[in-house]
XYZ file of C-alpha atoms in Angstrom:
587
model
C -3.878 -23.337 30.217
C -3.287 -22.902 34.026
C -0.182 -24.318 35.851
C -1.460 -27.396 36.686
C -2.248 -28.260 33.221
C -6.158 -28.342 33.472
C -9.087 -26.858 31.007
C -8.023 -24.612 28.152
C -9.496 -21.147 29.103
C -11.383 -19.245 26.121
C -9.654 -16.393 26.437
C -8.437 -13.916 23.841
C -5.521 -16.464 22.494
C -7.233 -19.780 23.021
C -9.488 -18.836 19.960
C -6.375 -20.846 17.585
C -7.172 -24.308 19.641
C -10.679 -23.678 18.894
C -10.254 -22.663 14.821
C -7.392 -25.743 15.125
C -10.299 -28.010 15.746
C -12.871 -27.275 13.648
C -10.539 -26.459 10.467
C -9.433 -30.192 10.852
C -13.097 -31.498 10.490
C -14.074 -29.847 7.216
C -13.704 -31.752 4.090
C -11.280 -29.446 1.448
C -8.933 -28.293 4.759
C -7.331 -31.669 6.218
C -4.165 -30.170 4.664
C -1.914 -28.150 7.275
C 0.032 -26.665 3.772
C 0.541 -23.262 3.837
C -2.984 -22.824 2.640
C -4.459 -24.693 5.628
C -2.841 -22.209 8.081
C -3.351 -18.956 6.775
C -7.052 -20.096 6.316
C -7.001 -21.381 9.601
C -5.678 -18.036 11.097
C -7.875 -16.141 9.084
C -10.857 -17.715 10.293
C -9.801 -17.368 14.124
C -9.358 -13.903 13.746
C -12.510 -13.428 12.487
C -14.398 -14.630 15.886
C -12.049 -12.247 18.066
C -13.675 -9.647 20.222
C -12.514 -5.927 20.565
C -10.196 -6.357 22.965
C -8.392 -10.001 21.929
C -8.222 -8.082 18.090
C -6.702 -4.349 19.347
C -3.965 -7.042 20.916
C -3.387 -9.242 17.943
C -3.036 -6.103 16.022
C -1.024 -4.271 18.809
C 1.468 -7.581 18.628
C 1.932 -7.721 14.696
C 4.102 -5.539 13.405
C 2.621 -2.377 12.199
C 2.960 -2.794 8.038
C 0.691 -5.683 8.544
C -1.989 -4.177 9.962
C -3.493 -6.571 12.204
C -3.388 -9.152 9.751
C -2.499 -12.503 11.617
C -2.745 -14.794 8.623
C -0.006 -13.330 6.622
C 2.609 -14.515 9.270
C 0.777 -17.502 10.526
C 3.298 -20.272 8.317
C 5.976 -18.048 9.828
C 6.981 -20.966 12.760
C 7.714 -23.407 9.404
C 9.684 -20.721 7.985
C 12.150 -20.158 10.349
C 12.569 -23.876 11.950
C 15.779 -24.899 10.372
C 17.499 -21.588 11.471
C 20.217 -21.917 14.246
C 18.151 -19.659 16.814
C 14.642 -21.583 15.907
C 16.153 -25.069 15.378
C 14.860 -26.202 18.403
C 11.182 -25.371 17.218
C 11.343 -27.764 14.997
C 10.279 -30.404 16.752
C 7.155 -29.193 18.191
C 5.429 -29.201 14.818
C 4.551 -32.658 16.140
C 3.063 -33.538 19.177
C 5.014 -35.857 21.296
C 2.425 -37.714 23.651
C 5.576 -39.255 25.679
C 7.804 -36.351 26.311
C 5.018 -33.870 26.438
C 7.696 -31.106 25.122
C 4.852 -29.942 22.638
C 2.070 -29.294 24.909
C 4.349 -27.731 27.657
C 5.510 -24.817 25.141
C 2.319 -24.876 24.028
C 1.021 -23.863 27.622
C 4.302 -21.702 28.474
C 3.598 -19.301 25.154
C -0.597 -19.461 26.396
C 0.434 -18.810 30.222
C 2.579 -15.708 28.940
C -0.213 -14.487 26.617
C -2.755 -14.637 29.202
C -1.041 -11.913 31.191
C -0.291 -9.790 28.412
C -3.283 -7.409 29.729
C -2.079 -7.630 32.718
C 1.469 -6.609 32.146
C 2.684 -9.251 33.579
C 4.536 -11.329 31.229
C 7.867 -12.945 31.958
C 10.114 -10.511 30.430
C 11.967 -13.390 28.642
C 9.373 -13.936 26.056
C 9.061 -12.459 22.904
C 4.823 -12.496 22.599
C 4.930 -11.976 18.800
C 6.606 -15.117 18.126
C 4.012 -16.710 21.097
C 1.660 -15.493 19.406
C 2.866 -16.992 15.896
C 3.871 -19.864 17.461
C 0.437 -20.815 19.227
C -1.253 -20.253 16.406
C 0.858 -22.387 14.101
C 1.377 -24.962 16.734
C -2.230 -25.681 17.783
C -3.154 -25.977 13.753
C -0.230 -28.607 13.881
C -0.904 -30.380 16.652
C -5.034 -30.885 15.290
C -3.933 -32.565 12.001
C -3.837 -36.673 12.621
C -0.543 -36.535 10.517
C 1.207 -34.437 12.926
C 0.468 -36.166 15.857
C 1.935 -39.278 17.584
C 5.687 -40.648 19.600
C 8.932 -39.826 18.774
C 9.351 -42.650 16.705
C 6.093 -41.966 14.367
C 7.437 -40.416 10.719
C 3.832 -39.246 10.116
C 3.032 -40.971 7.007
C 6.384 -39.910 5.570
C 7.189 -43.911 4.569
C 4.338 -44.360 3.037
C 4.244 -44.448 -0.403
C 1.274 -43.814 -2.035
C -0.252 -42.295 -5.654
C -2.422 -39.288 -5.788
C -4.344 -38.669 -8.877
C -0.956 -40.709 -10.590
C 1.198 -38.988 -9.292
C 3.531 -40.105 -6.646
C 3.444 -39.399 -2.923
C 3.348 -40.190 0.203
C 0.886 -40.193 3.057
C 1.811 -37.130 4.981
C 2.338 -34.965 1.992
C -1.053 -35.999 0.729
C -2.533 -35.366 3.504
C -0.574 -31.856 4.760
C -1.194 -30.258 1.003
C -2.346 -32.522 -1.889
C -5.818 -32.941 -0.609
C -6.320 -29.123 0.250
C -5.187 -28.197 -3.535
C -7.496 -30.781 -4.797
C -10.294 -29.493 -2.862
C -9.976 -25.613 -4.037
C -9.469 -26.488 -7.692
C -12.539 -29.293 -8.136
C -14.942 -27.826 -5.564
C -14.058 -24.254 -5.324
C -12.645 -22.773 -8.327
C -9.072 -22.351 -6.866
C -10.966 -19.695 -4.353
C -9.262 -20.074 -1.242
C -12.068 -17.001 0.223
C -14.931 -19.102 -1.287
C -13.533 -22.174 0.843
C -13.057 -20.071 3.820
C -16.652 -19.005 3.620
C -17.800 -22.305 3.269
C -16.077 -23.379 6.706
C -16.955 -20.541 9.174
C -20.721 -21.137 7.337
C -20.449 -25.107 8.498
C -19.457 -24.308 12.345
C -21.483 -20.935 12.289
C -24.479 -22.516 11.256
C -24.355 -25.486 9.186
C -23.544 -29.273 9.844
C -20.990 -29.214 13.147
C -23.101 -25.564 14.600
C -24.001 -28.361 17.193
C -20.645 -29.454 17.883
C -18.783 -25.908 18.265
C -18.727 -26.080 22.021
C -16.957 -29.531 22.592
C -14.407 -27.656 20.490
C -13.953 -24.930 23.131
C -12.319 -27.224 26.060
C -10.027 -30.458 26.513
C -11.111 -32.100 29.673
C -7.234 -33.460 30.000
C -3.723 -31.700 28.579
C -3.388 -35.200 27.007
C -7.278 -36.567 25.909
C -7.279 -34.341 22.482
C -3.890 -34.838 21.305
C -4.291 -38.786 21.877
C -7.501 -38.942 19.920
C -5.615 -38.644 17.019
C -3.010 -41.261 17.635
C -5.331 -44.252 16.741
C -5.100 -43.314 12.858
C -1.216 -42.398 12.631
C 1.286 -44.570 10.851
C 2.763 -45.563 14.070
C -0.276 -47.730 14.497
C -1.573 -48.518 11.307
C 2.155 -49.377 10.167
C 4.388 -50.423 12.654
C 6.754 -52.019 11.042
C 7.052 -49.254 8.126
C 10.509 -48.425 7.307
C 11.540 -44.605 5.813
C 14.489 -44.474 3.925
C 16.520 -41.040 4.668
C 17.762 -39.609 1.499
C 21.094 -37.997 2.358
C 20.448 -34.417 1.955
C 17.212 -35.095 4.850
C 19.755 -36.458 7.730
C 18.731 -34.223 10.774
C 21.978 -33.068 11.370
C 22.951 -32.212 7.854
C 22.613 -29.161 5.891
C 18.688 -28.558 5.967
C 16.593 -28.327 2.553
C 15.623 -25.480 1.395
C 11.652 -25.035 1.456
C 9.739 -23.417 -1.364
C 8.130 -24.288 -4.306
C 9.148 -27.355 -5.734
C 8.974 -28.624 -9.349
C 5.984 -28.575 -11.391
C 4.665 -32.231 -12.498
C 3.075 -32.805 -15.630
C -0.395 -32.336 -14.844
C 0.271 -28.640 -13.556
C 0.835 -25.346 -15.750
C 4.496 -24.978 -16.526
C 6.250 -22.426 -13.636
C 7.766 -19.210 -15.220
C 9.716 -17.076 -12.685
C 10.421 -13.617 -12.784
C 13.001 -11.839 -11.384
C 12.129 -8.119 -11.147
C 9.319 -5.609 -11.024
C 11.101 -2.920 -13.297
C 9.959 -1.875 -16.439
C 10.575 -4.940 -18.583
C 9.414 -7.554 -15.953
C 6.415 -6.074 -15.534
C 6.019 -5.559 -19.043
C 6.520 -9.009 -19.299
C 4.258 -9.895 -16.804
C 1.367 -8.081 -18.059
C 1.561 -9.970 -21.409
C 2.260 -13.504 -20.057
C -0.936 -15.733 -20.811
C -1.421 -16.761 -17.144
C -4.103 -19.449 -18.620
C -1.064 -21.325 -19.992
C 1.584 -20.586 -17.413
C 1.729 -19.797 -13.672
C 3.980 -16.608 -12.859
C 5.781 -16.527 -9.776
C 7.586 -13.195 -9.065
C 10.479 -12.587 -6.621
C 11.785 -8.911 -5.848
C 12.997 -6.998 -3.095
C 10.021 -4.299 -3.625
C 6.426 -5.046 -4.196
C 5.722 -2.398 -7.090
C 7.148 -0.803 -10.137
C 8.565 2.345 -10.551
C 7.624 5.323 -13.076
C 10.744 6.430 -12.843
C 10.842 9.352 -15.275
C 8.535 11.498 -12.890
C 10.933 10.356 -9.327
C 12.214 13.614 -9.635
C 8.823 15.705 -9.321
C 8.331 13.967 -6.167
C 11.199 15.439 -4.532
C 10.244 18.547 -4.361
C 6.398 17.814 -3.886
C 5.485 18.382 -7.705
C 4.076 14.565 -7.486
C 2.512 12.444 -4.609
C 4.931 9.210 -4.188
C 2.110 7.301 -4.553
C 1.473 8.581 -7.897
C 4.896 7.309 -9.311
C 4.056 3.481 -7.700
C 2.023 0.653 -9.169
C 1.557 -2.713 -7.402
C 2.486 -5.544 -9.043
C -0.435 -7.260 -8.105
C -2.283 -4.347 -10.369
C -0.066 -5.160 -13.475
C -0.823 -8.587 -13.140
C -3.843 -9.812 -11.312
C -2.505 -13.553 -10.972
C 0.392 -13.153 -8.496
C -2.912 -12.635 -5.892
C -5.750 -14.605 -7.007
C -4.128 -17.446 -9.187
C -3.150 -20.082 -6.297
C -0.513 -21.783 -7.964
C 0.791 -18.347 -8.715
C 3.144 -15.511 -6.502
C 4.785 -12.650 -5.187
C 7.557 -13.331 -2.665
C 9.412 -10.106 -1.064
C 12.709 -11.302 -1.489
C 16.132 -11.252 -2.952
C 17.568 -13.793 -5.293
C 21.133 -15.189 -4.343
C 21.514 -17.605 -6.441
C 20.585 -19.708 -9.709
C 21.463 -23.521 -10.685
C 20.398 -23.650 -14.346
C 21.121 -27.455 -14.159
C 18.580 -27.914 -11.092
C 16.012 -25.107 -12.717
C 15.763 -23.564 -9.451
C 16.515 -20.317 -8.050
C 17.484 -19.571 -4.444
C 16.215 -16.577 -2.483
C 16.365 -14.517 0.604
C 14.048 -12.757 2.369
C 13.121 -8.940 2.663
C 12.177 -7.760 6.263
C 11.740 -4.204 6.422
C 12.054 -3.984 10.048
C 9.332 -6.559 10.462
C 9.618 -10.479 11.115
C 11.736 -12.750 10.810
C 14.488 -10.651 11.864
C 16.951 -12.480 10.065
C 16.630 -13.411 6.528
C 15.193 -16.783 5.655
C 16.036 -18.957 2.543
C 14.416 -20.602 0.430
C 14.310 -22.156 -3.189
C 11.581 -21.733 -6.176
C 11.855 -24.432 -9.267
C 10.779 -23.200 -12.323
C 10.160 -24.476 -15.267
C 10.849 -20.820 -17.426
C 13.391 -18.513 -15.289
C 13.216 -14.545 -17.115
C 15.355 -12.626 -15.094
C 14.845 -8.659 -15.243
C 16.692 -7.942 -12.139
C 17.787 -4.009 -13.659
C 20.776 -2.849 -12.824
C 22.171 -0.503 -9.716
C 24.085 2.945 -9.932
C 27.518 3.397 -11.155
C 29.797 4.853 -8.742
C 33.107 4.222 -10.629
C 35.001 3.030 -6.702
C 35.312 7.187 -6.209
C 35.628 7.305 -2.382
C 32.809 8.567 -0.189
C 29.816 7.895 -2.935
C 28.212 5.565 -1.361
C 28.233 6.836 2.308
C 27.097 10.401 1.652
C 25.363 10.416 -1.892
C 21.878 9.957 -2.479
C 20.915 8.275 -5.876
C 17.597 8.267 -7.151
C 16.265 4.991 -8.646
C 13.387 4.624 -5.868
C 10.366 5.511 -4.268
C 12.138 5.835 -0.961
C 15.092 7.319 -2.744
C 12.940 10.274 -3.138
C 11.512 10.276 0.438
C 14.721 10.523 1.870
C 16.145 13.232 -0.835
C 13.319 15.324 -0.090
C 13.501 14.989 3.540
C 16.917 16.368 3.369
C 16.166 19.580 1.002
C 13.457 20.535 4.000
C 15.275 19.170 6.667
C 18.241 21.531 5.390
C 15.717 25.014 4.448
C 14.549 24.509 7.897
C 17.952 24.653 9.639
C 19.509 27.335 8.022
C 16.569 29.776 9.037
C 17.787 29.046 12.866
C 19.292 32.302 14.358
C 23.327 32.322 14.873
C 23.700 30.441 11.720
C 26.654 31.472 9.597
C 26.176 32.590 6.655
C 28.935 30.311 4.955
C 27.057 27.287 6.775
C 23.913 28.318 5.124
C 25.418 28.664 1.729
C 26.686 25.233 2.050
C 23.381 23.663 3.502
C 21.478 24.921 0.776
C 24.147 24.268 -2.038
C 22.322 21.260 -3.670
C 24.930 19.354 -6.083
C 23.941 16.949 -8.917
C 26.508 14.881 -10.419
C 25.315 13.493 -13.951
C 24.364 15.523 -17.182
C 21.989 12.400 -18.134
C 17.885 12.740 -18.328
C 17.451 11.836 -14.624
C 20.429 14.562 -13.515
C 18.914 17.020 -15.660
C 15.316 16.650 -15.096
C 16.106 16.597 -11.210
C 18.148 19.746 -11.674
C 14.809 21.916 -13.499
C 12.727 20.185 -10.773
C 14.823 21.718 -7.819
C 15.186 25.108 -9.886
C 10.890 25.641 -10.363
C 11.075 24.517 -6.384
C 13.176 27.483 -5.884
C 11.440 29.918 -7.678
C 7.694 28.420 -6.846
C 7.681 27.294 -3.645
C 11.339 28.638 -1.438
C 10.658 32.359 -2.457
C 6.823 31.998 -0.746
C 7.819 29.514 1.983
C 11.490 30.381 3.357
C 11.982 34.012 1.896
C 14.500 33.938 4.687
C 16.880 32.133 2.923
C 15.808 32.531 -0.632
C 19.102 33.895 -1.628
C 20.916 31.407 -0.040
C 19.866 28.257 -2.128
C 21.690 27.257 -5.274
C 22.325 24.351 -7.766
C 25.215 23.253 -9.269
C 24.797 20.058 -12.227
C 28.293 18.618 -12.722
C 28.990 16.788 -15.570
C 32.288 15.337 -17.151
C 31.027 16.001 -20.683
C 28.229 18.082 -22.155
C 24.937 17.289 -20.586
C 22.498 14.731 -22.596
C 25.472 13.854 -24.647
C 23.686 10.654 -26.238
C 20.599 13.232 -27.431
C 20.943 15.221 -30.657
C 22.564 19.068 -30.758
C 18.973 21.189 -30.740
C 18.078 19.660 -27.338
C 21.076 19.661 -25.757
C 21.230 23.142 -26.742
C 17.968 23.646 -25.239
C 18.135 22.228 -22.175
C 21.588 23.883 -21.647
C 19.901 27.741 -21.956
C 16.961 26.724 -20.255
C 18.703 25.831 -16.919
C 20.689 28.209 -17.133
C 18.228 30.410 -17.079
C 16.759 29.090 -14.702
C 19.742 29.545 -11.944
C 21.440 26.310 -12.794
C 25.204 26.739 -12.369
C 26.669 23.927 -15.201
C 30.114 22.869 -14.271
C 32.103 20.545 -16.219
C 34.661 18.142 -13.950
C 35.260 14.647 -12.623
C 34.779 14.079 -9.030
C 37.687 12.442 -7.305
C 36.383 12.173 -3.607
C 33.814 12.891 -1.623
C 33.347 13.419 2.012
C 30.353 14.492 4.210
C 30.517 18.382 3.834
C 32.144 18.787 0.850
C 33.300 16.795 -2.460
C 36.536 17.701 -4.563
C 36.956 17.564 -8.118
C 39.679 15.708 -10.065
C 41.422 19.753 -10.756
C 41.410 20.201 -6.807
C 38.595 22.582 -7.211
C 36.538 21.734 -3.602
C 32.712 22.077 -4.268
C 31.187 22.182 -0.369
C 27.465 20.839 -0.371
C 24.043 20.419 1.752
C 22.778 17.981 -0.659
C 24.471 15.253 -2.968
C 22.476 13.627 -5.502
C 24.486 10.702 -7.420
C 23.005 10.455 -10.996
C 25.851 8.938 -13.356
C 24.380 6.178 -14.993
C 23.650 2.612 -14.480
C 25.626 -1.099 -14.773
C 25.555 -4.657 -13.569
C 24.695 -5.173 -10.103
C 26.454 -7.639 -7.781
C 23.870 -10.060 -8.050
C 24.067 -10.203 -12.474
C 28.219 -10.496 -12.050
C 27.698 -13.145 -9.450
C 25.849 -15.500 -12.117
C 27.618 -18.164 -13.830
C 25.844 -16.800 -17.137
C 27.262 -15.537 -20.447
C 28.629 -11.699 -20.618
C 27.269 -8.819 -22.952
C 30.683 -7.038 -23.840
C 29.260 -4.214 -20.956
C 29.566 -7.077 -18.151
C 25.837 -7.070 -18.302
C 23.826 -10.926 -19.252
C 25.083 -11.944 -22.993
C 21.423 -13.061 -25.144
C 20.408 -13.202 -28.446
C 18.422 -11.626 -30.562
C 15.282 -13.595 -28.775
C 15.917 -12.686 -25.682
C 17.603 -16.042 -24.694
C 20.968 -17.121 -22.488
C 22.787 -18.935 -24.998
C 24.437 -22.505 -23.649
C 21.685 -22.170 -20.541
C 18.417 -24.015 -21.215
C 15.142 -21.720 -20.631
C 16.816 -19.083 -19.148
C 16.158 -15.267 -20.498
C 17.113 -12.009 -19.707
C 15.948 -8.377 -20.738
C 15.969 -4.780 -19.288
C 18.612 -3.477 -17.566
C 20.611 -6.497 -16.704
C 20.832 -7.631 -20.427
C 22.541 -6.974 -23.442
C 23.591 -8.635 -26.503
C 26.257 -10.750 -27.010
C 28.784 -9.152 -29.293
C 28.328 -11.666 -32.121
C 24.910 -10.449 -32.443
C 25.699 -7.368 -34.020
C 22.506 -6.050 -32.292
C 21.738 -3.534 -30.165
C 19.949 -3.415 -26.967
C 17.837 -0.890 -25.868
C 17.952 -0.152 -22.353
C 14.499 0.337 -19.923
């Protein structure tokens, strides 16, 4: 838009008022749900040019690669959060005020200098970008459009298919859902294609360019007035319920309860070993699964250690979720959300989550809440450190993928310093002194991994210091103590013929350089990897469930929470309630 509020340019952003318009015409896509947008940004994207796509792709962040739609429902994310509340207003146009449609030309006017380099230093053009793109999607659907005082069909009861609803609901979601299971076989792609074939060349090819331009900043927005609420029911009266009062605590979004028509919910909390497990067996004709972990893949992690010292690609120990089960990205009542769980109400069925960045947006975490209808939580369990001082700062442990990035990044980081001239040869002793603390499978099978690096790969690569490198396992006890004699025996000669140096101790502190053991004995080090078993993570002893005698979640023999209605656990974070005389075997 230019300053005096004229003709919409069709420049490289203006393509989402374009998409905005001609989304809101198809039959199937009247419903701004999250659906509605990500289609909609998918199908702008699509008519880019070169340059308008290298600088949507230049303004994503990088792990999304260029991919628009996935952050596209982004502005509804964030819009009860202190720093966004004020966004949350302008997912409705306001005809009177104008507010809408001046941000709305603020985030274009910055975006059309972003060649340029022009742009008021104040802005953040990602969220612009995000913004715009949500906004004029919003601002296109009749139900979002109208005066301060219009609810947008919110008071208006209604029944859809017997169920009950209201107008705006219906008409931001309900019909779009409809749509892709009777017409399109739940194929949100096949729907997609069937728009951009409509406007491409189909039934509104001839209308595509009175799409392109708004004569007036106010003539488009105010053809949609004439069929809101505010006209058609002006004496309508919505009652607040108190947890919706503007200035009170805001609602959680998410996924709310199933109704009866729908496939009952089960939620899974996890991508270990046993949720996948699970998740590869679940009948997903019977049940939608939605999954909710802080990383997107499972582990193999018996073969972690073979990819520290380049044995193993990383890639090779990974699988995506989406692999094990095919559901969580075709099935669209069914998915995977990147994200922490912080809380579960058993009497609600719902589970409350936060969100995983990884350096990307939203900067700050955003909540949100998932019903379900079956909750199986598989959550594993986290490293046991015992409270010995210093662990945690300057141990690595090695339970994931980028566990073993960042171990292996040290072992060359250190080979590669101590061949600098003018190094000490104490300081290279210590740089290259690689300590493992645990005698268990994953301490030991590190420990032969980083003795065949030695021999293999330091004596070609840094015969420099080849005499310099050592490793020392420490364990309190004999090593693979819960394994029978013979292989303990075994795998006790065979490190130590390999150059393994087995100590037996306790550690009592450790500090950057250097660790000391509970006899005094100080054991100085280049690398510390933390391998001393597993037990209940924060998140399992924050749950108002019932304890295994190991503090992990108490079941029964069937996998259930006693006293807590279709709630199970298994893996890691479970064991069995001491009544059960069972035993639990751990994944």
């Amino acid at each position: 838009m230019d300053g005096n509020g004229g003709l919409l340019r069709w420049s490289s952003f203006a393509f989402v008022m374009f998409v905005g318009m001609a989304t809101v015409l198809v039959p199937g896509a009247l419903g701004w749900s999250k659906e509605g947008h990500i289609m909609t940004c998918r199908i702008a994207q699509n008519l880019l040019g070169p340059e308008a796509a290298h600088a949507v792709e230049h303004l994503l962040p990088h792990n999304l690669k260029g991919d628009l739609s996935a952050l596209c429902i982004w502005p509804d994310q964030i819009r009860h959060w202190h720093k966004y509340r004020w966004t949350s207003s302008l997912h409705f146009i306001d005809t009177q005020t104008k507010t809408a449609h001046l941000i709305i030309q603020n985030f274009t006017s910055q975006l059309l200098h972003y060649r340029e380099g022009t742009t008021d230093r104040r802005y953040n053009l990602t969220e612009a970008l995000l913004f715009l793109s949500h906004f004029m999607g919003d601002i296109h659907q009749p139900m979002h459009v109208g005066f301060t005082s219009d609810e947008g069909g919110n008071t208006i009861e209604l029944h859809w298919f017997r169920r009950k609803s209201n107008l705006h609901h219906v008409w931001d979601r309900e019909i779009i859902l409809t749509a892709l299971k009777d017409f399109y076989e739940n194929d949100m792609d096949l729907l997609q294609e069937t728009i951009e074939g409509n406007f491409t060349d189909g039934i509104w090819y001839d209308d595509v360019s009175s799409w392109k331009d708004c004569d007036d900043l106010l003539s488009c927005p105010n053809k949609g007035i004439g069929g809101t609420p505010h006209y058609q029911f002006p004496n309508a009266e919505r009652i607040l319920e108190e947890s919706e009062n503007e200035y009170e605590e805001p609602r959680y979004p998410g996924l709310e309860a199933t109704r009866p028509a729908e496939k009952p919910r089960v939620v899974v909390l996890g991508t270990g070993w046993a949720a996948c497990r699970f998740m590869k067996g679940l009948d997903t004709k019977i049940y939608d699964v939605v999954c909710i972990s802080p990383r997107n893949h499972m582990v193999f992690t018996p073969l972690l250690a073979s990819t520290c010292v380049g044995t193993l690609e990383f890639r090779s120990v990974a699988e995506p979720v989406s692999r094990i089960q095919s559901a969580l990205a075709t099935s669209p009542n069914s998915y995977f959300y990147l994200a922490s769980c912080t809380g579960i109400d058993t009497d609600k069925h719902e589970v409350y989550c936060e969100t995983v960045s990884n350096g990307g947006l939203p900067q700050e975490p955003h909540q949100f809440k998932v019903a379900y209808d079956k909750l199986v939580i598989a959550a594993g369990a986290e490293p046991l450190t015992f409270g010995i001082k210093g662990v945690n700062e300057h141990a690595y442990f090695l339970r994931e993928v980028n566990h073993a990035q960042e171990i292996r990044k040290k072992l060359l980081m250190n080979l590669m310093l101590s061949e600098n001239p003018g190094i000490p040869e104490e300081e290279k002793n210590r740089l290259l002194h690689c300590v493992v603390i645990g005698g268990g499978p994953t301490g030991v099978e590190f420990s032969g991994e980083l003795s065949d690096f030695i021999m293999r790969d330091v004596q070609e690569r840094y015969s420099h210091v080849k005499d310099h490198i050592k490793v020392t396992l420490i364990e309190a006890n004999e090593i693979l103590s819960s394994f029978d004699v013979g292989l303990r025996q075994y795998a006790t000669n065979h490190l130590t013929k390999c150059g393994v140096r087995l100590t037996r101790g306790v550690v009592k502190e450790v500090h950057p350089t250097k660790l000391f053991l509970s006899d005094g004995t100080e054991v100085p080090y280049g690398l510390l990897v933390w391998s001393t078993g597993v037990g209940p993570s924060q998140f399992v002893k924050s749950l108002n469930l019932p304890n295994s005698p190991g503090g992990r979640i108490g079941i029964d023999q069937w996998l259930r929470v006693p006293s807590v209605e279709d709630v199970f656990a298994l893996g890691d974070c479970a064991g069995f309630l001491e009544q059960t005389g069972g035993q639990c075997f751990q994944l």
